[in-house]
PDB file of C-alpha atoms in Angstrom:
ATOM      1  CA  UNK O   1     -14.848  -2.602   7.948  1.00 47.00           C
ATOM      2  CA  UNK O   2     -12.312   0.157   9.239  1.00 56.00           C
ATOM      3  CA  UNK O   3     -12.876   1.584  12.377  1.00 58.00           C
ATOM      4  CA  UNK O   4     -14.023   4.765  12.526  1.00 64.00           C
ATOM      5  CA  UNK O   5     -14.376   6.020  15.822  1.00 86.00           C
ATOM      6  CA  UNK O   6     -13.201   9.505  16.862  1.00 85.00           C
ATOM      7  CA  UNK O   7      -9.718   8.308  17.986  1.00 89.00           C
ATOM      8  CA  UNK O   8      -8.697   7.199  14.231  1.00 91.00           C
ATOM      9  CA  UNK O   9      -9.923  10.563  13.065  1.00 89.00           C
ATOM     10  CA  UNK O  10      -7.644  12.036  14.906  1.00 93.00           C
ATOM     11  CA  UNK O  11      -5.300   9.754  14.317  1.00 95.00           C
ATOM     12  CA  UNK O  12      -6.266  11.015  10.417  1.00 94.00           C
ATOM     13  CA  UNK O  13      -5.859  14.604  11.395  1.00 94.00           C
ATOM     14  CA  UNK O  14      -2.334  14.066  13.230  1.00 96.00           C
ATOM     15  CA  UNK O  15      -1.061  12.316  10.051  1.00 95.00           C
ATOM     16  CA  UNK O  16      -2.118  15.330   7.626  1.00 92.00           C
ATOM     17  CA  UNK O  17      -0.489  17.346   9.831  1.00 93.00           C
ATOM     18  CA  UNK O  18       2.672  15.560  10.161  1.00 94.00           C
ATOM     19  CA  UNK O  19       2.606  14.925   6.411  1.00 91.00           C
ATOM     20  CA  UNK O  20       2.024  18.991   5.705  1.00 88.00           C
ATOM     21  CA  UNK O  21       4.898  19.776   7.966  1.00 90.00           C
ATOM     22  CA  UNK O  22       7.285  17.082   5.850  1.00 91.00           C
ATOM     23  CA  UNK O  23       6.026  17.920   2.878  1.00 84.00           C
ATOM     24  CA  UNK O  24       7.342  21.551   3.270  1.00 84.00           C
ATOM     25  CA  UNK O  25      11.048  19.625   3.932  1.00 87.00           C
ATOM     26  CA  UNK O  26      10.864  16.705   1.197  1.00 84.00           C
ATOM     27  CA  UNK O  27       8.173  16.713  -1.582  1.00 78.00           C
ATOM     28  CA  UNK O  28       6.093  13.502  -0.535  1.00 77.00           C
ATOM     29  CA  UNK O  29       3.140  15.082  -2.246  1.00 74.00           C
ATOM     30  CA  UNK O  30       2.331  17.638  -5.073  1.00 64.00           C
ATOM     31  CA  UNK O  31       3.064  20.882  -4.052  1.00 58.00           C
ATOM     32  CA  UNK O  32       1.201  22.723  -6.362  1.00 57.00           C
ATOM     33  CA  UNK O  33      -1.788  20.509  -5.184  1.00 53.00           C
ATOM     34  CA  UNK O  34      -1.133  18.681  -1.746  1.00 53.00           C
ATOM     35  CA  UNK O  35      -4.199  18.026  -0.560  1.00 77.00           C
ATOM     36  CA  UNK O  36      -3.538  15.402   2.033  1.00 81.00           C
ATOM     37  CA  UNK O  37      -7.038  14.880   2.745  1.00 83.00           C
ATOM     38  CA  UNK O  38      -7.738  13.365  -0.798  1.00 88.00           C
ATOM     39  CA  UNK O  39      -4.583  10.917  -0.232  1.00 89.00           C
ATOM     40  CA  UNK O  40      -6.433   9.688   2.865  1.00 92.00           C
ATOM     41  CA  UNK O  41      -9.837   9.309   1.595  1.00 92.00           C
ATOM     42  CA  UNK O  42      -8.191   7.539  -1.685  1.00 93.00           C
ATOM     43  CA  UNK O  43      -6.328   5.362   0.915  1.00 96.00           C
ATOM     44  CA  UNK O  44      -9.174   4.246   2.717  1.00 96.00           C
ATOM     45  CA  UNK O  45     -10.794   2.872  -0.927  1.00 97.00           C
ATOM     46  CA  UNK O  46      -8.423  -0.206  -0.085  1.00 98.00           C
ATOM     47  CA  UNK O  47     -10.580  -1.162   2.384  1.00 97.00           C
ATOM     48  CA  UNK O  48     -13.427  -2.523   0.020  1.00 97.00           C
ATOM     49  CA  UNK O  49     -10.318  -4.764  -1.331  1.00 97.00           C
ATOM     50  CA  UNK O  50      -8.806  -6.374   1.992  1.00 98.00           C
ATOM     51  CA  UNK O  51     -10.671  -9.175   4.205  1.00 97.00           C
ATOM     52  CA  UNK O  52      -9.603  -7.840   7.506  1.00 97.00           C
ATOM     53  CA  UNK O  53      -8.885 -10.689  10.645  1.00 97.00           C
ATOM     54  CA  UNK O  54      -6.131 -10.050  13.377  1.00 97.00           C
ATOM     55  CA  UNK O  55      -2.667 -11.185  12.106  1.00 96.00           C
ATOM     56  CA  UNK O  56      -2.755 -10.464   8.645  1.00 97.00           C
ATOM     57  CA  UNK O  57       0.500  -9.524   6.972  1.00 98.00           C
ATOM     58  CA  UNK O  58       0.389  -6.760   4.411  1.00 98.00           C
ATOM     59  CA  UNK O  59       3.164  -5.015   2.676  1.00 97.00           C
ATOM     60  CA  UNK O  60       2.847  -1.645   1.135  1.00 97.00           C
ATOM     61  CA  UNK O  61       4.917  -1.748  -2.305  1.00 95.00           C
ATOM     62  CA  UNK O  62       5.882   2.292  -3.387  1.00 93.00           C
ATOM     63  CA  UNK O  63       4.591   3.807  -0.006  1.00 94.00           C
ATOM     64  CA  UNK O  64       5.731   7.171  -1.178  1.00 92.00           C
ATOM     65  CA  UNK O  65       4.718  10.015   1.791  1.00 93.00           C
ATOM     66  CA  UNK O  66       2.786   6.472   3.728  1.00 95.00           C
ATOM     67  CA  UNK O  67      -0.244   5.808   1.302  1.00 95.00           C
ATOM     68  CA  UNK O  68      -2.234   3.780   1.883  1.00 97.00           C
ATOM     69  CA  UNK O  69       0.012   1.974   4.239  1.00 98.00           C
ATOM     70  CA  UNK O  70      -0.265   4.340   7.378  1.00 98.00           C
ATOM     71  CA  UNK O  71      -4.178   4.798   6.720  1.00 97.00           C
ATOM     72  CA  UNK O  72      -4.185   0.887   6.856  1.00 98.00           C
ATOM     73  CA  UNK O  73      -2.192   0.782  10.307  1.00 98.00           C
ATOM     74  CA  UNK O  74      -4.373   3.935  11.488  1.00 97.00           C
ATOM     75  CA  UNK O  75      -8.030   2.300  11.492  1.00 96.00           C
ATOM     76  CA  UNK O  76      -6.548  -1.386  11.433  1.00 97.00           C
ATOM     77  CA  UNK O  77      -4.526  -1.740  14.645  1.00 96.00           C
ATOM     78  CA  UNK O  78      -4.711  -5.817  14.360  1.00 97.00           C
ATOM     79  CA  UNK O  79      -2.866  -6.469  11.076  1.00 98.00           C
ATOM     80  CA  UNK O  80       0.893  -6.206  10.592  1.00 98.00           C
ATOM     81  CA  UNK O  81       2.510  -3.690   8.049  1.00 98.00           C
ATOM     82  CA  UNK O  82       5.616  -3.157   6.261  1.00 96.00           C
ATOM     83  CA  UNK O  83       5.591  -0.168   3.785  1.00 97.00           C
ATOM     84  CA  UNK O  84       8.614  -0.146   1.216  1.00 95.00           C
ATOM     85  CA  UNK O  85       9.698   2.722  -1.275  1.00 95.00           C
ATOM     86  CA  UNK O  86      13.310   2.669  -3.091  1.00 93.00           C
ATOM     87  CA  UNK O  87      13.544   6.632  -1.756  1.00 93.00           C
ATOM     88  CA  UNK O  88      15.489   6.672   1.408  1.00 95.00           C
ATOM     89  CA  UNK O  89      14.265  10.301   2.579  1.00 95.00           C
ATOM     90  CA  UNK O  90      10.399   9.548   1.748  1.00 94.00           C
ATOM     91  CA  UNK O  91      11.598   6.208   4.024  1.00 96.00           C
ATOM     92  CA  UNK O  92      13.275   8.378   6.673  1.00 96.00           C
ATOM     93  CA  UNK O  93       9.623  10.645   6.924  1.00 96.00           C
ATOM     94  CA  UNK O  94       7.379   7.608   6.942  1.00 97.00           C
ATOM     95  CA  UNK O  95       9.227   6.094  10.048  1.00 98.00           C
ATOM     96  CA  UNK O  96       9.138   9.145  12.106  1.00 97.00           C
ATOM     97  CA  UNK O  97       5.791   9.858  11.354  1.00 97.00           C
ATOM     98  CA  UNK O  98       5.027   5.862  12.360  1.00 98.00           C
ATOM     99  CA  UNK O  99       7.382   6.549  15.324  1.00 98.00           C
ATOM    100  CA  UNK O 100       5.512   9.825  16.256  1.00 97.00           C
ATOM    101  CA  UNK O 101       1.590   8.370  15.650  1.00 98.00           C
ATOM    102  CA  UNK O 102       3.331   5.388  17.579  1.00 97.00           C
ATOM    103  CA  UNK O 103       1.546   2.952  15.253  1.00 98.00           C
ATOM    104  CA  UNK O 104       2.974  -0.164  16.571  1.00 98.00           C
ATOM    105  CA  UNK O 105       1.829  -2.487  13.703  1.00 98.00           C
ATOM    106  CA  UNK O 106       3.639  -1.093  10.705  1.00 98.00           C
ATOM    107  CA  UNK O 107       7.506  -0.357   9.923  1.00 97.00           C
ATOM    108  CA  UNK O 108       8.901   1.292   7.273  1.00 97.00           C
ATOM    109  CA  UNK O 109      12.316  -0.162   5.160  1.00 94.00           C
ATOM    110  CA  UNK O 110      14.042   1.007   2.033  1.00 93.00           C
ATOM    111  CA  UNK O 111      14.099  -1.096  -0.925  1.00 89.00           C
ATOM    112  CA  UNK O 112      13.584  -2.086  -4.398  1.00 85.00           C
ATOM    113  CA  UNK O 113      10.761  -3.974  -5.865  1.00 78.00           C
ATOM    114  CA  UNK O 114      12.998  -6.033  -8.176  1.00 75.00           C
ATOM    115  CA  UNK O 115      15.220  -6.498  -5.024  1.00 75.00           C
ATOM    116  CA  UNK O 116      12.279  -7.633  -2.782  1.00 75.00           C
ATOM    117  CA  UNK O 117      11.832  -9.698  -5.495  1.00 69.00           C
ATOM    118  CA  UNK O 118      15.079 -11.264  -5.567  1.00 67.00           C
ATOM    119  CA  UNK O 119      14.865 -13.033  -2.572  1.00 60.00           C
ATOM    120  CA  UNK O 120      18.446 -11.686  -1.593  1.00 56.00           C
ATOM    121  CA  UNK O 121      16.637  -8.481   0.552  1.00 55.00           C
ATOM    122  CA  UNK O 122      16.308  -9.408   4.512  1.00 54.00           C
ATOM    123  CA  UNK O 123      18.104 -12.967   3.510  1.00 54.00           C
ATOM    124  CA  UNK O 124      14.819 -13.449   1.985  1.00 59.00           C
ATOM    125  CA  UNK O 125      12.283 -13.411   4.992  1.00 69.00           C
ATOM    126  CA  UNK O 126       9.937 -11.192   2.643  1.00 76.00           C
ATOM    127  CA  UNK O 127       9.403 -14.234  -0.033  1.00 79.00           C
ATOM    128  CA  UNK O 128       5.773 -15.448   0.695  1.00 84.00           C
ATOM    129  CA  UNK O 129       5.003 -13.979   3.674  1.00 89.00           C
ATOM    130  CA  UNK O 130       2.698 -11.338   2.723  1.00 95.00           C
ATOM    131  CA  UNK O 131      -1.489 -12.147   2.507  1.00 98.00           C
ATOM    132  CA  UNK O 132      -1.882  -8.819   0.391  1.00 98.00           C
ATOM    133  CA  UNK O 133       0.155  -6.412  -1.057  1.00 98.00           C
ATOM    134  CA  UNK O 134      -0.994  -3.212  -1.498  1.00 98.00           C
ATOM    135  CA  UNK O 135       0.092  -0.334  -4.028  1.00 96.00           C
ATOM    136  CA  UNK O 136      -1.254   2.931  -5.092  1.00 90.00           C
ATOM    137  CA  UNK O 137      -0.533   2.714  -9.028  1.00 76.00           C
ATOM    138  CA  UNK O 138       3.567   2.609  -8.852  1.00 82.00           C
ATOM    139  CA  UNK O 139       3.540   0.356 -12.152  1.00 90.00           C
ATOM    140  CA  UNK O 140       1.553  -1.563 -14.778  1.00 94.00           C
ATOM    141  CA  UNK O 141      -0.662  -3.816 -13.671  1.00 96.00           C
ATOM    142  CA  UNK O 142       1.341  -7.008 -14.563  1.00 95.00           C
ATOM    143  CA  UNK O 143       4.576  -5.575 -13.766  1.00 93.00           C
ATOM    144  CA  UNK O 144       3.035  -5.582 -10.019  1.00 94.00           C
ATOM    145  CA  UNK O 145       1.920  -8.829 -10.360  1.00 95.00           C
ATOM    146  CA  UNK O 146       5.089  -9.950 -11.515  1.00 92.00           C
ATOM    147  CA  UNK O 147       7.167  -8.312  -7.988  1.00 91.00           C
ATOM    148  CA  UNK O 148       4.719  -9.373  -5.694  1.00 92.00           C
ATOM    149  CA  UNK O 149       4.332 -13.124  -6.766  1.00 92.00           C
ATOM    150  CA  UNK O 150       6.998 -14.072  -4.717  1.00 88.00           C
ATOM    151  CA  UNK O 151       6.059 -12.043  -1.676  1.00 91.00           C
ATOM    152  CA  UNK O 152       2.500 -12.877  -1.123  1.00 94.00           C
ATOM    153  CA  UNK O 153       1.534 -16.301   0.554  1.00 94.00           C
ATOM    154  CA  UNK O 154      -0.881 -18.788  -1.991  1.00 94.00           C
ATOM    155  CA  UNK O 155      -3.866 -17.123  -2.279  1.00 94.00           C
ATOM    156  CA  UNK O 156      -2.688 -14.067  -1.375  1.00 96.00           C
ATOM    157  CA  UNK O 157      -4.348 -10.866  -3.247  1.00 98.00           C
ATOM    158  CA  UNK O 158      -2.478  -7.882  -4.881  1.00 98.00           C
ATOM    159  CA  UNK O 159      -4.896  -4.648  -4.621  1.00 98.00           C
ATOM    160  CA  UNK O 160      -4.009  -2.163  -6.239  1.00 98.00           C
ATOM    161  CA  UNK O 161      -5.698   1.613  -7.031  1.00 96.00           C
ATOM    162  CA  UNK O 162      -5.653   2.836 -10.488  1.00 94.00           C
ATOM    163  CA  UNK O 163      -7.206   5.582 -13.089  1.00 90.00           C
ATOM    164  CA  UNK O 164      -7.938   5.982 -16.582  1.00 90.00           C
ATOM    165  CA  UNK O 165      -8.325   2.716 -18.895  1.00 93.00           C
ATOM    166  CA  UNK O 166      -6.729   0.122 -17.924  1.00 94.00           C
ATOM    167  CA  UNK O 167      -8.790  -2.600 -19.656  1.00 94.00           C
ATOM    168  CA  UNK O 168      -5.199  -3.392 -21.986  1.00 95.00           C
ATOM    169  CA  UNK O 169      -3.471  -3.898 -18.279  1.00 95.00           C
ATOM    170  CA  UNK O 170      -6.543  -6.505 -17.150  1.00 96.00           C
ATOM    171  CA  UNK O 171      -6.199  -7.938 -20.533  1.00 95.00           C
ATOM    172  CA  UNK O 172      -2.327  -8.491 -20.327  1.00 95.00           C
ATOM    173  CA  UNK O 173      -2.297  -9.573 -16.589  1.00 96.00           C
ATOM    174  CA  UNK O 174      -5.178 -12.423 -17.052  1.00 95.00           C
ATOM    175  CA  UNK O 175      -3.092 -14.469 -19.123  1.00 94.00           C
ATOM    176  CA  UNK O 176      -0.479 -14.695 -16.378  1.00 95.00           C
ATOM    177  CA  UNK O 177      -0.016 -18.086 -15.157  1.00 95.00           C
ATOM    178  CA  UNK O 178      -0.184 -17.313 -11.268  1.00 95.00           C
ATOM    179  CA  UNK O 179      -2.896 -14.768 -11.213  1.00 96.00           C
ATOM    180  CA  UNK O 180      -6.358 -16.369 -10.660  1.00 96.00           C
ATOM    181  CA  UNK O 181      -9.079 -13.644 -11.153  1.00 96.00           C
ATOM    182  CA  UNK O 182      -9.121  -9.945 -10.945  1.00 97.00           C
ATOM    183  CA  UNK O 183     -12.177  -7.875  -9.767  1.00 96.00           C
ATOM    184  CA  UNK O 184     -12.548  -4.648 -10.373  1.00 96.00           C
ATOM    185  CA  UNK O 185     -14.867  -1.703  -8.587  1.00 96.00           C
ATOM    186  CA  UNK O 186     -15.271   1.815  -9.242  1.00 95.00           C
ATOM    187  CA  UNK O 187     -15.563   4.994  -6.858  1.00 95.00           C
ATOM    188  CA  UNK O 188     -15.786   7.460  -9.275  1.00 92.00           C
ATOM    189  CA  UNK O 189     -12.646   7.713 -11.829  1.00 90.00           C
ATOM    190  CA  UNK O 190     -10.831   5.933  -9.691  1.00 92.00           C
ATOM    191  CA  UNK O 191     -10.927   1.740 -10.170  1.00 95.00           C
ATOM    192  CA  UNK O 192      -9.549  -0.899  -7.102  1.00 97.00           C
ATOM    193  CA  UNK O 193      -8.037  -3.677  -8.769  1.00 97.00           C
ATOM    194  CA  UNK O 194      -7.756  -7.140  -7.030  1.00 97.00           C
ATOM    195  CA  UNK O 195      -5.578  -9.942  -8.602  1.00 98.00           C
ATOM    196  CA  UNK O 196      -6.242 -12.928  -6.937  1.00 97.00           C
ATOM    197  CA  UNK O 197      -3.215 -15.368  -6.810  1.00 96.00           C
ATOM    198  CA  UNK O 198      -3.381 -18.916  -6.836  1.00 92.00           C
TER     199      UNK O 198
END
């Protein structure tokens, strides 16, 4: 489980801080409604979806302002992390503020899912090389299957966080060939989806 001793906290408390201070430059979150904290504690539901063990590769798909990407690398120091999002600027905040925390396991690059996808993005040393991707509701559930079935390793998991019904989404993305099972858990109104590749 994360680690939650008082040095990730405040590794917590610099990022809200940091992501305040953007936020006022670049809208990374809603200003009517930023409250960072809520983005954190949403970020750390991923945790309940991700076997944790020292060299895992994950790749954040739709990163946005770092979520849940930069939580991940916070209270996770022994996996590896790439978070992507097709907006350069959100890109350009997310690597200062990994370049500022000095969070040494995660980088941040601009791109495309469908390009990802493609193979033709980092002459295609992204295709199966990820153990989990991880999104925060960027897309349909079967349209994320669908990008991240040629970066995740076999076996690899897609976990995703999602609201509302989604039981047509489950539905649709169960009769893909490649996906194995999906699991589903609740915190509230909020539902973490894991799709199980085979």
């Amino acid at each position: 489980m994360a680690n939650d001793n008082w040095q990730t906290l405040v590794k917590e408390k610099e990022y809200n801080d940091l992501l305040i201070e953007w936020n006022s430059k670049i809208n990374l979150v809603s200003r009517k409604k930023p409250n960072v904290l809520d983005l954190i504690e949403d970020s750390r539901l991923f945790f309940h979806g991700i076997d944790f063990k020292p060299g895992l590769n994950i790749l954040d798909l739709g990163t946005g302002g770092g979520f849940p990407g930069i939580v991940i690398a916070i209270h996770h120091p022994e996996v590896n992390l790439v978070l992507v999002d097709s907006i350069q600027k959100k890109i350009s905040v997310v690597s200062d503020i990994i370049k500022r925390m000095e969070l040494t396991n995660a980088a941040a690059i601009c791109g495309r899912a469908e390009a990802l996808v493609s193979g033709g993005f980092m002459n295609g040393k992204m295709k199966n090389h990820y153990d989990y991707v991880v999104s925060r509701s960027v897309a349909v559930l079967q349209d994320l299957c669908a990008w991240s079935k040629s970066l995740i390793k076999p076996g690899g998991k897609l976990v995703t966080l999602k609201g509302g019904d989604i039981t047509g989404e489950i539905h649709k993305t169960r009769s893909l060939p490649y996906v194995k099972n999906i699991h589903r858990k609740a915190f509230g109104e909020r539902i973490l989806v894991t799709v199980d590749f085979v």
